[in-house]
PDB file of C-alpha atoms in Angstrom:
ATOM      1  CA  MET A   4      95.381 111.385  81.380  1.00  0.00           C
ATOM      2  CA  PRO A   5      94.795 107.631  81.002  1.00  0.00           C
ATOM      3  CA  SER A   6      94.322 105.500  84.083  1.00  0.00           C
ATOM      4  CA  THR A   7      97.416 103.805  85.446  1.00  0.00           C
ATOM      5  CA  THR A   8      95.564 100.695  86.543  1.00  0.00           C
ATOM      6  CA  ASP A   9      96.498  97.438  84.860  1.00  0.00           C
ATOM      7  CA  SER A  10      92.837  96.599  84.329  1.00  0.00           C
ATOM      8  CA  ALA A  11      92.059  99.789  82.432  1.00  0.00           C
ATOM      9  CA  GLU A  12      90.530  99.189  79.037  1.00  0.00           C
ATOM     10  CA  PRO A  13      92.646 100.295  76.061  1.00  0.00           C
ATOM     11  CA  LEU A  14      91.798 103.746  74.767  1.00  0.00           C
ATOM     12  CA  GLY A  15      90.287 104.101  71.315  1.00  0.00           C
ATOM     13  CA  ARG A  16      92.500 105.547  68.605  1.00  0.00           C
ATOM     14  CA  ARG A  17      90.638 108.862  68.623  1.00  0.00           C
ATOM     15  CA  GLU A  18      91.089 109.349  72.365  1.00  0.00           C
ATOM     16  CA  GLN A  19      94.735 108.297  72.208  1.00  0.00           C
ATOM     17  CA  ASN A  20      95.330 110.792  69.377  1.00  0.00           C
ATOM     18  CA  LYS A  21      93.855 113.544  71.553  1.00  0.00           C
ATOM     19  CA  ILE A  22      96.138 112.604  74.432  1.00  0.00           C
ATOM     20  CA  ASP A  23      99.161 112.493  72.116  1.00  0.00           C
ATOM     21  CA  THR A  24      98.305 115.891  70.593  1.00  0.00           C
ATOM     22  CA  ARG A  25      97.825 117.475  74.003  1.00  0.00           C
ATOM     23  CA  ARG A  26     101.154 116.057  75.159  1.00  0.00           C
ATOM     24  CA  ALA A  27     102.939 117.248  72.000  1.00  0.00           C
ATOM     25  CA  ILE A  28     101.661 120.801  72.506  1.00  0.00           C
ATOM     26  CA  ALA A  29     102.633 120.766  76.183  1.00  0.00           C
ATOM     27  CA  ASP A  30     106.097 119.429  75.313  1.00  0.00           C
ATOM     28  CA  ALA A  31     106.567 122.132  72.674  1.00  0.00           C
ATOM     29  CA  ALA A  32     105.567 124.861  75.142  1.00  0.00           C
ATOM     30  CA  PHE A  33     107.966 123.512  77.767  1.00  0.00           C
ATOM     31  CA  GLU A  34     110.859 123.284  75.300  1.00  0.00           C
ATOM     32  CA  LEU A  35     110.277 126.880  74.188  1.00  0.00           C
ATOM     33  CA  ALA A  36     110.055 128.058  77.794  1.00  0.00           C
ATOM     34  CA  LEU A  37     113.408 126.423  78.532  1.00  0.00           C
ATOM     35  CA  SER A  38     115.106 127.839  75.459  1.00  0.00           C
ATOM     36  CA  VAL A  39     113.780 131.417  75.370  1.00  0.00           C
ATOM     37  CA  GLY A  40     111.979 131.831  78.680  1.00  0.00           C
ATOM     38  CA  PRO A  41     108.256 131.951  79.546  1.00  0.00           C
ATOM     39  CA  GLY A  42     106.403 134.882  78.037  1.00  0.00           C
ATOM     40  CA  SER A  43     108.908 135.135  75.189  1.00  0.00           C
ATOM     41  CA  PHE A  44     107.104 133.015  72.607  1.00  0.00           C
ATOM     42  CA  THR A  45     103.699 132.913  70.966  1.00  0.00           C
ATOM     43  CA  VAL A  46     100.936 130.399  70.514  1.00  0.00           C
ATOM     44  CA  ASP A  47     101.849 130.246  66.818  1.00  0.00           C
ATOM     45  CA  GLN A  48     105.404 129.225  67.737  1.00  0.00           C
ATOM     46  CA  ILE A  49     104.133 126.491  70.036  1.00  0.00           C
ATOM     47  CA  ALA A  50     101.773 125.197  67.357  1.00  0.00           C
ATOM     48  CA  ALA A  51     104.515 125.166  64.742  1.00  0.00           C
ATOM     49  CA  ARG A  52     106.909 123.319  67.025  1.00  0.00           C
ATOM     50  CA  ALA A  53     104.211 120.762  67.909  1.00  0.00           C
ATOM     51  CA  GLY A  54     103.246 120.328  64.241  1.00  0.00           C
ATOM     52  CA  VAL A  55      99.629 121.440  64.714  1.00  0.00           C
ATOM     53  CA  SER A  56      97.538 124.379  63.582  1.00  0.00           C
ATOM     54  CA  ARG A  57      96.742 127.435  65.677  1.00  0.00           C
ATOM     55  CA  ARG A  58      93.119 126.295  65.714  1.00  0.00           C
ATOM     56  CA  THR A  59      94.123 122.897  67.053  1.00  0.00           C
ATOM     57  CA  PHE A  60      96.141 124.576  69.809  1.00  0.00           C
ATOM     58  CA  PHE A  61      93.052 126.458  70.991  1.00  0.00           C
ATOM     59  CA  ASN A  62      91.032 123.249  70.949  1.00  0.00           C
ATOM     60  CA  TYR A  63      93.206 122.141  73.873  1.00  0.00           C
ATOM     61  CA  PHE A  64      94.496 125.258  75.633  1.00  0.00           C
ATOM     62  CA  HIS A  65      93.458 128.856  76.233  1.00  0.00           C
ATOM     63  CA  SER A  66      96.974 130.339  76.253  1.00  0.00           C
ATOM     64  CA  ALA A  67     100.678 129.561  76.189  1.00  0.00           C
ATOM     65  CA  ASP A  68     100.774 129.584  79.997  1.00  0.00           C
ATOM     66  CA  ASP A  69      97.844 127.178  80.074  1.00  0.00           C
ATOM     67  CA  ALA A  70      99.855 124.771  77.926  1.00  0.00           C
ATOM     68  CA  LEU A  71     102.682 124.920  80.439  1.00  0.00           C
ATOM     69  CA  THR A  72     100.564 124.186  83.494  1.00  0.00           C
ATOM     70  CA  VAL A  73      99.092 120.998  82.033  1.00  0.00           C
ATOM     71  CA  ARG A  74     102.086 119.146  83.466  1.00  0.00           C
ATOM     72  CA  THR A  75     101.159 120.206  86.983  1.00  0.00           C
ATOM     73  CA  ASP A  76      97.541 119.211  86.384  1.00  0.00           C
ATOM     74  CA  GLY A  77      98.582 115.821  85.056  1.00  0.00           C
ATOM     75  CA  PHE A  78     100.958 115.069  87.914  1.00  0.00           C
ATOM     76  CA  LEU A  79      98.393 115.922  90.587  1.00  0.00           C
ATOM     77  CA  GLU A  80      95.656 113.953  88.811  1.00  0.00           C
ATOM     78  CA  LEU A  81      97.924 110.914  88.618  1.00  0.00           C
ATOM     79  CA  ALA A  82      98.833 111.234  92.311  1.00  0.00           C
ATOM     80  CA  LEU A  83      95.147 111.385  93.199  1.00  0.00           C
ATOM     81  CA  ASP A  84      94.450 108.299  91.079  1.00  0.00           C
ATOM     82  CA  VAL A  85      97.266 106.405  92.846  1.00  0.00           C
ATOM     83  CA  PHE A  86      95.989 107.576  96.242  1.00  0.00           C
ATOM     84  CA  GLY A  87      92.497 106.321  95.453  1.00  0.00           C
ATOM     85  CA  ARG A  88      93.800 102.790  94.780  1.00  0.00           C
ATOM     86  CA  LEU A  89      95.719 102.425  98.056  1.00  0.00           C
ATOM     87  CA  PRO A  90      94.326 100.324 100.940  1.00  0.00           C
ATOM     88  CA  GLN A  91      91.535 102.129 102.767  1.00  0.00           C
ATOM     89  CA  ASP A  92      92.814 100.962 106.165  1.00  0.00           C
ATOM     90  CA  GLU A  93      96.311 102.361 105.619  1.00  0.00           C
ATOM     91  CA  PRO A  94      97.130 105.376 107.824  1.00  0.00           C
ATOM     92  CA  LEU A  95      96.134 108.499 105.913  1.00  0.00           C
ATOM     93  CA  PHE A  96      99.513 110.200 105.794  1.00  0.00           C
ATOM     94  CA  ASP A  97     101.238 106.972 104.855  1.00  0.00           C
ATOM     95  CA  SER A  98      98.922 106.850 101.836  1.00  0.00           C
ATOM     96  CA  ILE A  99      99.669 110.494 100.987  1.00  0.00           C
ATOM     97  CA  VAL A 100     103.426 109.860 101.082  1.00  0.00           C
ATOM     98  CA  ARG A 101     103.111 106.566  99.222  1.00  0.00           C
ATOM     99  CA  ALA A 102     100.986 108.167  96.498  1.00  0.00           C
ATOM    100  CA  PHE A 103     103.621 110.855  96.012  1.00  0.00           C
ATOM    101  CA  ILE A 104     106.456 108.324  95.850  1.00  0.00           C
ATOM    102  CA  GLU A 105     104.610 106.105  93.363  1.00  0.00           C
ATOM    103  CA  THR A 106     103.693 109.073  91.183  1.00  0.00           C
ATOM    104  CA  THR A 107     107.268 110.355  91.017  1.00  0.00           C
ATOM    105  CA  ARG A 108     108.397 106.906  89.920  1.00  0.00           C
ATOM    106  CA  MET A 109     106.051 107.183  86.936  1.00  0.00           C
ATOM    107  CA  GLU A 110     106.320 110.886  86.131  1.00  0.00           C
ATOM    108  CA  GLY A 111     109.542 112.253  87.595  1.00  0.00           C
ATOM    109  CA  LEU A 112     109.886 115.775  88.969  1.00  0.00           C
ATOM    110  CA  SER A 113     112.629 117.509  87.006  1.00  0.00           C
ATOM    111  CA  GLN A 114     110.312 119.331  84.583  1.00  0.00           C
ATOM    112  CA  HIS A 115     107.869 120.260  87.350  1.00  0.00           C
ATOM    113  CA  GLY A 116     110.718 121.852  89.279  1.00  0.00           C
ATOM    114  CA  GLU A 117     111.870 123.834  86.274  1.00  0.00           C
ATOM    115  CA  LEU A 118     108.335 125.074  85.630  1.00  0.00           C
ATOM    116  CA  PHE A 119     108.017 126.161  89.249  1.00  0.00           C
ATOM    117  CA  ARG A 120     111.324 128.014  88.991  1.00  0.00           C
ATOM    118  CA  MET A 121     110.161 129.763  85.809  1.00  0.00           C
ATOM    119  CA  ALA A 122     106.851 130.730  87.397  1.00  0.00           C
ATOM    120  CA  ASP A 123     108.660 132.420  90.274  1.00  0.00           C
ATOM    121  CA  ARG A 124     110.055 134.859  87.708  1.00  0.00           C
ATOM    122  CA  ASN A 125     107.030 135.318  85.473  1.00  0.00           C
ATOM    123  CA  PRO A 126     103.786 136.769  86.914  1.00  0.00           C
ATOM    124  CA  ASP A 127     101.549 135.383  84.150  1.00  0.00           C
ATOM    125  CA  LEU A 128     102.911 131.859  84.474  1.00  0.00           C
ATOM    126  CA  LEU A 129     102.764 132.110  88.260  1.00  0.00           C
ATOM    127  CA  ARG A 130      99.107 133.100  88.047  1.00  0.00           C
ATOM    128  CA  ALA A 131      98.374 130.149  85.760  1.00  0.00           C
ATOM    129  CA  GLN A 132     100.185 127.766  88.096  1.00  0.00           C
ATOM    130  CA  LEU A 133      98.278 129.056  91.108  1.00  0.00           C
ATOM    131  CA  HIS A 134      95.011 128.390  89.260  1.00  0.00           C
ATOM    132  CA  SER A 135      96.278 124.892  88.501  1.00  0.00           C
ATOM    133  CA  TRP A 136      96.970 124.259  92.186  1.00  0.00           C
ATOM    134  CA  GLU A 137      93.521 125.601  93.091  1.00  0.00           C
ATOM    135  CA  ARG A 138      91.856 123.245  90.609  1.00  0.00           C
ATOM    136  CA  ALA A 139      93.862 120.380  92.046  1.00  0.00           C
ATOM    137  CA  GLU A 140      92.909 121.312  95.604  1.00  0.00           C
ATOM    138  CA  ALA A 141      89.203 120.896  94.861  1.00  0.00           C
ATOM    139  CA  ARG A 142      89.776 117.484  93.235  1.00  0.00           C
ATOM    140  CA  ILE A 143      91.997 116.287  96.087  1.00  0.00           C
ATOM    141  CA  VAL A 144      89.438 117.363  98.688  1.00  0.00           C
ATOM    142  CA  GLU A 145      86.867 115.180  96.929  1.00  0.00           C
ATOM    143  CA  GLY A 146      89.348 112.291  96.834  1.00  0.00           C
ATOM    144  CA  MET A 147      89.944 112.643 100.567  1.00  0.00           C
ATOM    145  CA  ARG A 148      86.195 112.816 101.154  1.00  0.00           C
ATOM    146  CA  ARG A 149      85.734 109.483  99.376  1.00  0.00           C
ATOM    147  CA  ARG A 150      88.484 107.981 101.523  1.00  0.00           C
ATOM    148  CA  LEU A 151      87.350 109.394 104.887  1.00  0.00           C
ATOM    149  CA  GLY A 152      83.592 109.313 104.398  1.00  0.00           C
ATOM    150  CA  SER A 153      80.881 111.787 105.235  1.00  0.00           C
ATOM    151  CA  ALA A 154      81.953 112.095 108.880  1.00  0.00           C
ATOM    152  CA  ALA A 155      84.962 114.228 107.897  1.00  0.00           C
ATOM    153  CA  SER A 156      84.094 117.921 108.133  1.00  0.00           C
ATOM    154  CA  ASP A 157      84.694 120.368 105.300  1.00  0.00           C
ATOM    155  CA  LEU A 158      87.058 122.315 107.575  1.00  0.00           C
ATOM    156  CA  TYR A 159      89.110 119.203 108.277  1.00  0.00           C
ATOM    157  CA  LEU A 160      89.337 118.271 104.601  1.00  0.00           C
ATOM    158  CA  THR A 161      90.227 121.720 103.294  1.00  0.00           C
ATOM    159  CA  SER A 162      92.731 122.283 106.113  1.00  0.00           C
ATOM    160  CA  LEU A 163      94.390 118.918 105.474  1.00  0.00           C
ATOM    161  CA  VAL A 164      94.635 119.328 101.705  1.00  0.00           C
ATOM    162  CA  GLY A 165      95.702 122.968 101.980  1.00  0.00           C
ATOM    163  CA  SER A 166      98.473 121.961 104.387  1.00  0.00           C
ATOM    164  CA  VAL A 167      99.721 119.180 102.113  1.00  0.00           C
ATOM    165  CA  LEU A 168      99.823 121.472  99.075  1.00  0.00           C
ATOM    166  CA  SER A 169     101.433 124.298 101.053  1.00  0.00           C
ATOM    167  CA  CYS A 170     104.176 121.954 102.264  1.00  0.00           C
ATOM    168  CA  THR A 171     104.742 120.787  98.693  1.00  0.00           C
ATOM    169  CA  LYS A 172     105.042 124.360  97.412  1.00  0.00           C
ATOM    170  CA  ALA A 173     107.363 125.271 100.308  1.00  0.00           C
ATOM    171  CA  ALA A 174     109.636 122.376  99.351  1.00  0.00           C
ATOM    172  CA  MET A 175     109.664 123.519  95.722  1.00  0.00           C
ATOM    173  CA  ARG A 176     110.561 127.067  96.749  1.00  0.00           C
ATOM    174  CA  ASP A 177     113.397 125.745  98.906  1.00  0.00           C
ATOM    175  CA  TRP A 178     114.636 123.615  96.023  1.00  0.00           C
ATOM    176  CA  ALA A 179     114.523 126.577  93.616  1.00  0.00           C
ATOM    177  CA  ALA A 180     116.396 128.774  96.091  1.00  0.00           C
ATOM    178  CA  HIS A 181     119.184 126.274  96.746  1.00  0.00           C
ATOM    179  CA  THR A 182     119.573 124.533  93.377  1.00  0.00           C
ATOM    180  CA  PRO A 183     121.368 126.556  90.661  1.00  0.00           C
ATOM    181  CA  ASP A 184     119.712 126.858  87.261  1.00  0.00           C
ATOM    182  CA  THR A 185     122.691 125.084  85.745  1.00  0.00           C
ATOM    183  CA  ALA A 186     122.462 122.082  88.078  1.00  0.00           C
ATOM    184  CA  HIS A 187     120.105 120.151  85.764  1.00  0.00           C
ATOM    185  CA  ASP A 188     118.645 118.312  88.746  1.00  0.00           C
ATOM    186  CA  SER A 189     116.980 115.100  87.595  1.00  0.00           C
ATOM    187  CA  GLY A 190     114.380 115.449  90.342  1.00  0.00           C
ATOM    188  CA  GLU A 191     115.932 113.571  93.238  1.00  0.00           C
ATOM    189  CA  GLN A 192     116.737 116.695  95.262  1.00  0.00           C
ATOM    190  CA  LEU A 193     113.253 118.085  94.739  1.00  0.00           C
ATOM    191  CA  GLU A 194     111.677 114.750  95.637  1.00  0.00           C
ATOM    192  CA  ALA A 195     113.741 114.606  98.842  1.00  0.00           C
ATOM    193  CA  ARG A 196     112.609 118.071  99.870  1.00  0.00           C
ATOM    194  CA  ILE A 197     108.934 117.325  99.254  1.00  0.00           C
ATOM    195  CA  LEU A 198     109.208 114.066 101.191  1.00  0.00           C
ATOM    196  CA  ALA A 199     110.933 115.902 104.051  1.00  0.00           C
ATOM    197  CA  SER A 200     108.207 118.538 104.124  1.00  0.00           C
ATOM    198  CA  LEU A 201     105.385 115.964 104.073  1.00  0.00           C
ATOM    199  CA  THR A 202     107.157 113.988 106.801  1.00  0.00           C
ATOM    200  CA  MET A 203     107.376 117.070 108.994  1.00  0.00           C
ATOM    201  CA  LEU A 204     103.659 117.689 108.477  1.00  0.00           C
ATOM    202  CA  ARG A 205     102.816 114.067 109.271  1.00  0.00           C
ATOM    203  CA  ASP A 206     104.906 114.147 112.442  1.00  0.00           C
ATOM    204  CA  GLY A 207     103.550 117.477 113.664  1.00  0.00           C
ATOM    205  CA  PHE A 208     106.692 119.469 112.873  1.00  0.00           C
ATOM    206  CA  THR A 209     108.399 117.996 115.934  1.00  0.00           C
ATOM    207  CA  ASP A 210     111.897 117.948 114.419  1.00  0.00           C
ATOM    208  CA  PRO A 211     113.198 121.300 113.090  1.00  0.00           C
ATOM    209  CA  THR A 212     116.431 119.695 111.823  1.00  0.00           C
ATOM    210  CA  VAL A 213     115.084 117.353 109.121  1.00  0.00           C
ATOM    211  CA  ASP A 214     117.706 116.952 106.396  1.00  0.00           C
ATOM    212  CA  PRO A 215     116.168 116.728 102.899  1.00  0.00           C
ATOM    213  CA  SER A 216     119.115 114.649 101.690  1.00  0.00           C
ATOM    214  CA  THR A 217     118.053 111.777 103.969  1.00  0.00           C
ATOM    215  CA  ALA A 218     114.297 112.231 103.631  1.00  0.00           C
ATOM    216  CA  VAL A 219     113.677 109.211 101.388  1.00  0.00           C
ATOM    217  CA  ALA A 220     115.246 106.870 103.913  1.00  0.00           C
ATOM    218  CA  ALA A 221     113.630 108.711 106.803  1.00  0.00           C
ATOM    219  CA  VAL A 222     110.009 108.186 105.745  1.00  0.00           C
ATOM    220  CA  PRO A 223     108.994 104.908 107.382  1.00  0.00           C
ATOM    221  CA  LEU A 224     105.525 103.815 106.325  1.00  0.00           C
ATOM    222  CA  HIS A 225     103.514 102.122 109.044  1.00  0.00           C
ATOM    223  CA  GLY A 226     103.091  98.462 108.352  1.00  0.00           C
ATOM    224  CA  SER A 227     105.928  98.370 105.769  1.00  0.00           C
TER     225      SER A 227
END
């Protein structure tokens, strides 16, 4: 995924074509998953819908499920990039929440929620998504290490990142359980739940009555 910084150098045409092809394949896989359900279509169908060859598909992805999880990978990579550009002296959890908010403004959450809902019903897709989260965890730990320096212990870093990701997944499960398939949520309800969950983690789970519907307004960032 290209950098979101304003100072980033323009990508060459070849690299941009690769990004566009990868996105087209991922979009085709997502559209098929929505229309016929995950596990109900083939790599050949994805390739045909994306306008690429089967060989080209396998240049980018190992399987149909792999093509679906690229959205999760991309979102988490973008969030980590945003986090890395925030002020180093900002309180850590304020930066975590701010990175999430900024990333959702650029990416949105509706498709991520739908993919999570699909994965809950499809073991192969669920397995692929879990691997995606595991890959992201390792990258986020390294991002936190750069922010906190060598004094931060491995146990602290892995516990912190694991807690953040677990809260995010808990919010997505809650959203999937309480939002009907036909609701066509644009992402606001999912965003509110994730913000509520991260706020509870930041505040030490002191308030068991946090209302996700007011979470966006209830996340004061220190120094804002």
